[in-house]
Amino acid sequence: MEKEDPLERLERLEREKQEKRNSGGLRSTMFVLIGVAAVLAVLLAVVWIQKSSLIRDLNVEKQDLTEQIQELQLDYENLSSDYDSINCQLDSSREEISQLVERIKKTDATNRAKMRQYEKELGTLRSIMRGYIVQIDSLNNLNHQLTLQAAAAKKEAAESRRQNEKLTAQVDNLSNKVAAGSVIKARGVKVEAYNASDKVTDRSSRVVRLLVNMSLVENDLAKKGPVRVFVIVTDPSGNVLDDGTGATFLYGGQTVGATASREVDYEGSEVELSIYVNNIPSFTKGVYRVEAYTSQSRLGEAELLLR
């Protein structure tokens, strides 16, 4: 075997040593790179996990916000009033919340600025709704009070009307009583027959006139002044005697023919009066009937039997 030159041997050993150093450095570098890669992988994994968790949380928040808005939308749908002005405002708010629901559905959960804006809008719509509820309750309470007041006023009006009707009935009753009490009345109505010698007789062939006597009784309520008294005399056949004066009066809305009449001055005190029935051609046997009247009342009646 040929001996290796010492210089060559040294050079070879130096090369081998250098190669070993180079090989060891490469392995170290490779191990470092592998370590760095592993760390980066871990970091990327942590970041991905955190991002996934954040996105999941944001989606949960978005879903919760969406549900809150939809619940508020249902509350708005169930809210109603009897007032046109409030209903018009409610319709506007319902449209606004409907648009908010659509916008949040189309917005990505990671858009934090939009989510915060929607939360503020939700809070505003809730405040507006509370205002509607307070306003509706206030108006309902006022309407209830007005209804109670109207019912009380109606009841009071009905009671007043009843009292008025009662009072009117009492007044009418009193008026009727006063009217009835103010009517002139008479007493002692009687009729007698007289002959030509101005003596009382009951012989029909001798009678030349009749005399009706009566007294108008005292009555302070009666109208004072001239009063005309009418007498209607009917013969036994029921015919009304006519003394030729053509006396008539209005009684009960009808014109009535009288046999004779006389006017007296009545001042509320008792007045005695006599009315002659003259100018009758002849008298027959039988019962003669006499009725006395004023234009307001029937004073009385009497009968006379002639033989």
mmCIF file of C-alpha atoms in Angstrom:
data_model
loop_
_atom_site.group_PDB
_atom_site.id
_atom_site.type_symbol
_atom_site.label_atom_id
_atom_site.label_comp_id
_atom_site.label_asym_id
_atom_site.label_seq_id
_atom_site.Cartn_x
_atom_site.Cartn_y
_atom_site.Cartn_z
ATOM 1 C CA MET A 1 0.000 0.000 0.000
ATOM 2 C CA GLU A 2 1.167 3.381 -1.003
ATOM 3 C CA LYS A 3 1.638 5.729 1.854
ATOM 4 C CA GLU A 4 -0.532 8.849 1.856
ATOM 5 C CA ASP A 5 1.265 12.072 1.700
ATOM 6 C CA PRO A 6 1.103 13.797 5.058
ATOM 7 C CA LEU A 7 0.060 17.095 3.499
ATOM 8 C CA GLU A 8 -2.668 15.486 1.491
ATOM 9 C CA ARG A 9 -3.805 13.637 4.560
ATOM 10 C CA LEU A 10 -4.052 16.886 6.504
ATOM 11 C CA GLU A 11 -5.916 18.521 3.676
ATOM 12 C CA ARG A 12 -8.295 15.549 3.454
ATOM 13 C CA LEU A 13 -8.909 15.604 7.176
ATOM 14 C CA GLU A 14 -9.476 19.311 7.033
ATOM 15 C CA ARG A 15 -11.984 18.814 4.204
ATOM 16 C CA GLU A 16 -13.771 16.089 6.075
ATOM 17 C CA LYS A 17 -13.851 18.192 9.182
ATOM 18 C CA GLN A 18 -15.212 21.117 7.184
ATOM 19 C CA GLU A 19 -17.831 18.908 5.568
ATOM 20 C CA LYS A 20 -18.893 17.660 8.985
ATOM 21 C CA ARG A 21 -19.157 21.227 10.215
ATOM 22 C CA ASN A 22 -21.126 22.195 7.141
ATOM 23 C CA SER A 23 -23.390 19.176 7.513
ATOM 24 C CA GLY A 24 -23.992 19.907 11.234
ATOM 25 C CA GLY A 25 -24.763 23.573 10.520
ATOM 26 C CA LEU A 26 -27.239 22.614 7.815
ATOM 27 C CA ARG A 27 -28.981 20.228 10.161
ATOM 28 C CA SER A 28 -29.105 22.919 12.846
ATOM 29 C CA THR A 29 -30.520 25.393 10.389
ATOM 30 C CA MET A 30 -33.019 22.838 9.225
ATOM 31 C CA PHE A 31 -34.024 22.098 12.811
ATOM 32 C CA VAL A 32 -34.366 25.827 13.488
ATOM 33 C CA LEU A 33 -36.492 26.270 10.414
ATOM 34 C CA ILE A 34 -38.615 23.295 11.378
ATOM 35 C CA GLY A 35 -39.028 24.777 14.869
ATOM 36 C CA VAL A 36 -39.969 28.168 13.474
ATOM 37 C CA ALA A 37 -42.439 26.522 11.108
ATOM 38 C CA ALA A 38 -43.943 24.596 13.994
ATOM 39 C CA VAL A 39 -44.288 27.754 16.054
ATOM 40 C CA LEU A 40 -45.850 29.575 13.120
ATOM 41 C CA ALA A 41 -48.251 26.684 12.594
ATOM 42 C CA VAL A 42 -49.225 26.798 16.245
ATOM 43 C CA LEU A 43 -49.679 30.540 16.085
ATOM 44 C CA LEU A 44 -51.751 30.258 12.923
ATOM 45 C CA ALA A 45 -53.846 27.563 14.560
ATOM 46 C CA VAL A 46 -54.398 29.748 17.633
ATOM 47 C CA VAL A 47 -55.293 32.737 15.464
ATOM 48 C CA TRP A 48 -57.700 30.633 13.381
ATOM 49 C CA ILE A 49 -59.305 29.209 16.492
ATOM 50 C CA GLN A 50 -59.633 32.660 18.018
ATOM 51 C CA LYS A 51 -61.033 34.075 14.780
ATOM 52 C CA SER A 52 -63.480 31.193 14.491
ATOM 53 C CA SER A 53 -64.537 31.702 18.094
ATOM 54 C CA LEU A 54 -64.912 35.450 17.527
ATOM 55 C CA ILE A 55 -66.952 34.913 14.372
ATOM 56 C CA ARG A 56 -69.123 32.416 16.230
ATOM 57 C CA ASP A 57 -69.641 34.882 19.069
ATOM 58 C CA LEU A 58 -70.443 37.652 16.603
ATOM 59 C CA ASN A 59 -72.969 35.434 14.839
ATOM 60 C CA VAL A 60 -74.548 34.621 18.198
ATOM 61 C CA GLU A 61 -74.727 38.346 18.993
ATOM 62 C CA LYS A 62 -76.244 39.027 15.568
ATOM 63 C CA GLN A 63 -78.806 36.265 16.064
ATOM 64 C CA ASP A 64 -79.670 37.619 19.528
ATOM 65 C CA LEU A 65 -80.002 41.146 18.143
ATOM 66 C CA THR A 66 -82.141 39.866 15.273
ATOM 67 C CA GLU A 67 -84.448 38.050 17.693
ATOM 68 C CA GLN A 68 -84.769 41.167 19.853
ATOM 69 C CA ILE A 69 -85.685 43.244 16.813
ATOM 70 C CA GLN A 70 -88.221 40.620 15.651
ATOM 71 C CA GLU A 71 -89.768 40.496 19.145
ATOM 72 C CA LEU A 72 -90.061 44.271 19.087
ATOM 73 C CA GLN A 73 -91.583 44.017 15.610
ATOM 74 C CA LEU A 74 -94.218 41.615 17.002
ATOM 75 C CA ASP A 75 -94.875 43.987 19.898
ATOM 76 C CA TYR A 76 -95.452 46.801 17.409
ATOM 77 C CA GLU A 77 -97.831 44.589 15.425
ATOM 78 C CA ASN A 78 -99.843 43.802 18.568
ATOM 79 C CA LEU A 79 -99.948 47.449 19.652
ATOM 80 C CA SER A 80 -103.103 49.288 18.583
ATOM 81 C CA SER A 81 -105.123 52.329 19.529
ATOM 82 C CA ASP A 82 -108.437 54.013 18.801
ATOM 83 C CA TYR A 83 -106.762 57.228 17.709
ATOM 84 C CA ASP A 84 -105.973 57.966 14.055
ATOM 85 C CA SER A 85 -102.947 60.161 14.747
ATOM 86 C CA ILE A 86 -101.249 57.479 16.883
ATOM 87 C CA ASN A 87 -102.141 54.734 14.373
ATOM 88 C CA CYS A 88 -100.443 56.769 11.637
ATOM 89 C CA GLN A 89 -97.280 57.060 13.760
ATOM 90 C CA LEU A 90 -97.429 53.337 14.562
ATOM 91 C CA ASP A 91 -97.575 52.486 10.867
ATOM 92 C CA SER A 92 -94.456 54.581 10.261
ATOM 93 C CA SER A 93 -92.589 52.874 13.134
ATOM 94 C CA ARG A 94 -93.680 49.417 11.912
ATOM 95 C CA GLU A 95 -92.258 50.212 8.479
ATOM 96 C CA GLU A 96 -89.014 51.426 10.033
ATOM 97 C CA ILE A 97 -88.557 48.275 12.138
ATOM 98 C CA SER A 98 -89.417 46.064 9.162
ATOM 99 C CA GLN A 99 -86.634 47.732 7.182
ATOM 100 C CA LEU A 100 -84.262 47.257 10.150
ATOM 101 C CA VAL A 101 -84.990 43.515 10.180
ATOM 102 C CA GLU A 102 -84.144 43.268 6.488
ATOM 103 C CA ARG A 103 -80.932 45.286 6.880
ATOM 104 C CA ILE A 104 -79.608 43.206 9.778
ATOM 105 C CA LYS A 105 -80.261 39.984 7.852
ATOM 106 C CA LYS A 106 -78.139 41.273 4.966
ATOM 107 C CA THR A 107 -75.286 42.576 7.156
ATOM 108 C CA ASP A 108 -72.306 40.355 8.026
ATOM 109 C CA ALA A 109 -71.896 39.653 11.731
ATOM 110 C CA THR A 110 -68.282 40.857 11.606
ATOM 111 C CA ASN A 111 -69.395 44.373 10.651
ATOM 112 C CA ARG A 112 -69.217 45.644 14.207
ATOM 113 C CA ALA A 113 -69.979 49.254 13.266
ATOM 114 C CA LYS A 114 -73.275 48.259 11.625
ATOM 115 C CA MET A 115 -74.184 45.984 14.534
ATOM 116 C CA ARG A 116 -73.655 48.825 17.018
ATOM 117 C CA GLN A 117 -75.764 51.111 14.818
ATOM 118 C CA TYR A 118 -78.569 48.538 14.739
ATOM 119 C CA GLU A 119 -78.414 48.214 18.531
ATOM 120 C CA LYS A 120 -78.834 51.980 18.860
ATOM 121 C CA GLU A 121 -81.770 51.949 16.433
ATOM 122 C CA LEU A 122 -83.319 49.097 18.443
ATOM 123 C CA GLY A 123 -82.984 51.130 21.641
ATOM 124 C CA THR A 124 -84.543 54.154 19.943
ATOM 125 C CA LEU A 125 -87.487 52.115 18.652
ATOM 126 C CA ARG A 126 -88.009 50.654 22.134
ATOM 127 C CA SER A 127 -88.076 54.164 23.631
ATOM 128 C CA ILE A 128 -90.542 55.267 20.967
ATOM 129 C CA MET A 129 -92.748 52.261 21.730
ATOM 130 C CA ARG A 130 -92.722 53.043 25.450
ATOM 131 C CA GLY A 131 -93.807 56.559 24.529
ATOM 132 C CA TYR A 132 -96.680 55.147 22.458
ATOM 133 C CA ILE A 133 -97.774 52.916 25.348
ATOM 134 C CA VAL A 134 -97.696 55.833 27.810
ATOM 135 C CA GLN A 135 -99.582 58.035 25.357
ATOM 136 C CA ILE A 136 -102.214 55.364 24.607
ATOM 137 C CA ASP A 137 -102.675 54.592 28.308
ATOM 138 C CA SER A 138 -103.007 58.291 29.066
ATOM 139 C CA LEU A 139 -105.569 58.777 26.309
ATOM 140 C CA ASN A 140 -107.450 55.627 27.367
ATOM 141 C CA ASN A 141 -107.561 56.843 30.968
ATOM 142 C CA LEU A 142 -108.738 60.253 29.792
ATOM 143 C CA ASN A 143 -111.324 58.621 27.539
ATOM 144 C CA HIS A 144 -112.460 56.430 30.440
ATOM 145 C CA GLN A 145 -112.802 59.491 32.659
ATOM 146 C CA LEU A 146 -114.689 61.337 29.940
ATOM 147 C CA THR A 147 -116.933 58.294 29.463
ATOM 148 C CA LEU A 148 -117.653 58.212 33.200
ATOM 149 C CA GLN A 149 -118.271 61.953 33.196
ATOM 150 C CA ALA A 150 -120.551 61.614 30.166
ATOM 151 C CA ALA A 151 -122.441 58.775 31.858
ATOM 152 C CA ALA A 152 -122.744 60.836 35.034
ATOM 153 C CA ALA A 153 -123.863 63.867 33.020
ATOM 154 C CA LYS A 154 -126.351 61.703 31.142
ATOM 155 C CA LYS A 155 -127.651 60.292 34.400
ATOM 156 C CA GLU A 156 -127.824 63.786 35.867
ATOM 157 C CA ALA A 157 -129.603 65.043 32.757
ATOM 158 C CA ALA A 158 -132.042 62.137 32.955
ATOM 159 C CA GLU A 159 -132.640 62.884 36.638
ATOM 160 C CA SER A 160 -133.068 66.579 35.841
ATOM 161 C CA ARG A 161 -135.464 65.689 33.044
ATOM 162 C CA ARG A 162 -137.382 63.394 35.379
ATOM 163 C CA GLN A 163 -137.515 66.106 38.034
ATOM 164 C CA ASN A 164 -138.540 68.623 35.397
ATOM 165 C CA GLU A 165 -141.259 66.307 34.117
ATOM 166 C CA LYS A 166 -142.394 65.743 37.690
ATOM 167 C CA LEU A 167 -142.347 69.474 38.344
ATOM 168 C CA THR A 168 -144.133 70.135 35.070
ATOM 169 C CA ALA A 169 -146.774 67.568 36.020
ATOM 170 C CA GLN A 170 -147.128 69.219 39.405
ATOM 171 C CA VAL A 171 -147.383 72.636 37.793
ATOM 172 C CA ASP A 172 -149.914 71.333 35.285
ATOM 173 C CA ASN A 173 -151.830 69.710 38.099
ATOM 174 C CA LEU A 174 -151.730 72.918 40.099
ATOM 175 C CA SER A 175 -152.637 74.873 36.983
ATOM 176 C CA ASN A 176 -155.564 72.574 36.401
ATOM 177 C CA LYS A 177 -156.567 72.927 40.008
ATOM 178 C CA VAL A 178 -156.199 76.698 39.805
ATOM 179 C CA ALA A 179 -158.108 76.693 36.527
ATOM 180 C CA ALA A 180 -160.773 74.491 38.040
ATOM 181 C CA GLY A 181 -160.785 76.586 41.188
ATOM 182 C CA SER A 182 -161.030 79.818 39.214
ATOM 183 C CA VAL A 183 -164.240 78.725 37.480
ATOM 184 C CA ILE A 184 -167.332 80.602 38.592
ATOM 185 C CA LYS A 185 -169.873 78.308 40.199
ATOM 186 C CA ALA A 186 -173.492 78.791 41.184
ATOM 187 C CA ARG A 187 -175.907 77.434 43.726
ATOM 188 C CA GLY A 188 -179.626 77.527 44.323
ATOM 189 C CA VAL A 189 -180.626 77.371 40.656
ATOM 190 C CA LYS A 190 -184.423 77.338 40.417
ATOM 191 C CA VAL A 191 -187.115 78.338 37.972
ATOM 192 C CA GLU A 192 -190.631 79.684 38.616
ATOM 193 C CA ALA A 193 -193.585 80.557 36.350
ATOM 194 C CA TYR A 194 -195.468 83.859 36.629
ATOM 195 C CA ASN A 195 -198.894 84.931 35.376
ATOM 196 C CA ALA A 196 -199.962 88.292 34.046
ATOM 197 C CA SER A 197 -200.503 89.568 37.599
ATOM 198 C CA ASP A 198 -196.847 88.791 38.344
ATOM 199 C CA LYS A 199 -197.815 86.002 40.684
ATOM 200 C CA VAL A 200 -196.307 82.528 40.835
ATOM 201 C CA THR A 201 -198.425 79.880 39.121
ATOM 202 C CA ASP A 202 -198.114 76.320 37.920
ATOM 203 C CA ARG A 203 -201.029 76.493 35.458
ATOM 204 C CA SER A 204 -199.558 76.312 31.980
ATOM 205 C CA SER A 205 -202.447 78.229 30.467
ATOM 206 C CA ARG A 206 -201.796 81.209 32.752
ATOM 207 C CA VAL A 207 -197.983 81.422 32.446
ATOM 208 C CA VAL A 208 -196.702 84.486 30.637
ATOM 209 C CA ARG A 209 -193.014 84.330 31.623
ATOM 210 C CA LEU A 210 -190.457 82.295 33.547
ATOM 211 C CA LEU A 211 -187.949 83.526 36.113
ATOM 212 C CA VAL A 212 -184.643 81.745 36.715
ATOM 213 C CA ASN A 213 -182.911 82.587 40.008
ATOM 214 C CA MET A 214 -179.430 81.583 41.254
ATOM 215 C CA SER A 215 -176.443 82.839 43.229
ATOM 216 C CA LEU A 216 -172.897 83.014 41.857
ATOM 217 C CA VAL A 217 -170.815 81.809 44.800
ATOM 218 C CA GLU A 218 -167.810 83.598 46.258
ATOM 219 C CA ASN A 219 -164.471 82.724 44.603
ATOM 220 C CA ASP A 220 -161.311 84.823 45.039
ATOM 221 C CA LEU A 221 -159.547 82.857 42.299
ATOM 222 C CA ALA A 222 -162.151 83.637 39.657
ATOM 223 C CA LYS A 223 -161.567 86.349 37.091
ATOM 224 C CA LYS A 224 -163.089 89.633 38.156
ATOM 225 C CA GLY A 225 -165.277 91.715 35.893
ATOM 226 C CA PRO A 226 -168.414 91.380 33.726
ATOM 227 C CA VAL A 227 -169.819 87.847 33.436
ATOM 228 C CA ARG A 228 -172.696 86.846 31.174
ATOM 229 C CA VAL A 229 -174.898 84.006 32.357
ATOM 230 C CA PHE A 230 -176.964 82.058 29.802
ATOM 231 C CA VAL A 231 -180.023 79.894 30.433
ATOM 232 C CA ILE A 232 -181.314 77.175 28.126
ATOM 233 C CA VAL A 233 -184.973 76.266 28.694
ATOM 234 C CA THR A 234 -186.427 73.187 27.014
ATOM 235 C CA ASP A 235 -190.153 72.406 26.884
ATOM 236 C CA PRO A 236 -191.679 68.965 27.668
ATOM 237 C CA SER A 237 -190.977 67.925 24.052
ATOM 238 C CA GLY A 238 -187.259 68.769 24.372
ATOM 239 C CA ASN A 239 -187.386 71.899 22.210
ATOM 240 C CA VAL A 240 -185.317 74.917 23.265
ATOM 241 C CA LEU A 241 -187.487 77.967 23.926
ATOM 242 C CA ASP A 242 -186.540 81.094 21.987
ATOM 243 C CA ASP A 243 -187.396 84.498 23.445
ATOM 244 C CA GLY A 244 -186.404 86.238 20.219
ATOM 245 C CA THR A 245 -183.115 87.730 21.446
ATOM 246 C CA GLY A 246 -181.028 85.168 19.555
ATOM 247 C CA ALA A 247 -178.617 84.692 22.439
ATOM 248 C CA THR A 248 -175.683 82.340 21.684
ATOM 249 C CA PHE A 249 -172.384 81.489 23.427
ATOM 250 C CA LEU A 250 -169.259 79.430 22.785
ATOM 251 C CA TYR A 251 -168.987 76.373 25.005
ATOM 252 C CA GLY A 252 -166.604 73.447 24.578
ATOM 253 C CA GLY A 253 -165.506 74.767 21.218
ATOM 254 C CA GLN A 254 -169.090 74.842 19.866
ATOM 255 C CA THR A 255 -171.631 77.611 19.451
ATOM 256 C CA VAL A 256 -174.687 76.945 21.601
ATOM 257 C CA GLY A 257 -178.064 78.702 21.312
ATOM 258 C CA ALA A 258 -179.528 80.017 24.569
ATOM 259 C CA THR A 259 -183.053 81.021 25.549
ATOM 260 C CA ALA A 260 -182.017 84.148 27.473
ATOM 261 C CA SER A 261 -178.944 85.732 29.133
ATOM 262 C CA ARG A 262 -177.883 88.443 31.533
ATOM 263 C CA GLU A 263 -174.579 90.142 32.324
ATOM 264 C CA VAL A 264 -173.566 90.848 35.936
ATOM 265 C CA ASP A 265 -170.506 92.440 37.504
ATOM 266 C CA TYR A 266 -168.611 89.774 39.434
ATOM 267 C CA GLU A 267 -165.834 90.817 41.854
ATOM 268 C CA GLY A 268 -165.299 87.506 43.614
ATOM 269 C CA SER A 269 -168.091 88.019 46.137
ATOM 270 C CA GLU A 270 -171.424 86.180 46.025
ATOM 271 C CA VAL A 271 -173.867 87.661 43.533
ATOM 272 C CA GLU A 272 -177.602 86.903 43.310
ATOM 273 C CA LEU A 273 -179.153 87.223 39.889
ATOM 274 C CA SER A 274 -182.445 86.614 38.110
ATOM 275 C CA ILE A 275 -183.059 86.042 34.421
ATOM 276 C CA TYR A 276 -186.520 86.477 32.878
ATOM 277 C CA VAL A 277 -187.671 84.349 29.980
ATOM 278 C CA ASN A 278 -190.236 86.446 28.071
ATOM 279 C CA ASN A 279 -191.873 86.508 24.673
ATOM 280 C CA ILE A 280 -192.820 82.828 24.688
ATOM 281 C CA PRO A 281 -196.162 82.497 22.802
ATOM 282 C CA SER A 282 -197.583 79.720 24.999
ATOM 283 C CA PHE A 283 -196.686 77.057 27.500
ATOM 284 C CA THR A 284 -197.895 73.449 27.533
ATOM 285 C CA LYS A 285 -198.372 70.997 30.323
ATOM 286 C CA GLY A 286 -195.347 69.034 31.378
ATOM 287 C CA VAL A 287 -191.833 69.367 32.790
ATOM 288 C CA TYR A 288 -189.696 72.310 31.717
ATOM 289 C CA ARG A 289 -185.944 71.941 32.185
ATOM 290 C CA VAL A 290 -183.546 74.830 32.766
ATOM 291 C CA GLU A 291 -179.732 74.736 32.438
ATOM 292 C CA ALA A 292 -177.482 77.668 33.402
ATOM 293 C CA TYR A 293 -174.036 78.328 31.849
ATOM 294 C CA THR A 294 -171.182 80.742 31.489
ATOM 295 C CA SER A 295 -168.834 80.385 28.541
ATOM 296 C CA GLN A 296 -166.398 78.607 30.897
ATOM 297 C CA SER A 297 -168.625 76.295 32.950
ATOM 298 C CA ARG A 298 -172.021 74.735 33.545
ATOM 299 C CA LEU A 299 -173.601 76.384 36.599
ATOM 300 C CA GLY A 300 -176.450 74.014 37.304
ATOM 301 C CA GLU A 301 -179.998 73.036 36.341
ATOM 302 C CA ALA A 302 -183.570 73.032 37.611
ATOM 303 C CA GLU A 303 -187.020 71.719 36.562
ATOM 304 C CA LEU A 304 -190.538 73.122 36.605
ATOM 305 C CA LEU A 305 -193.763 71.141 36.362
ATOM 306 C CA LEU A 306 -196.695 72.949 34.753
ATOM 307 C CA ARG A 307 -200.206 71.565 34.901
#
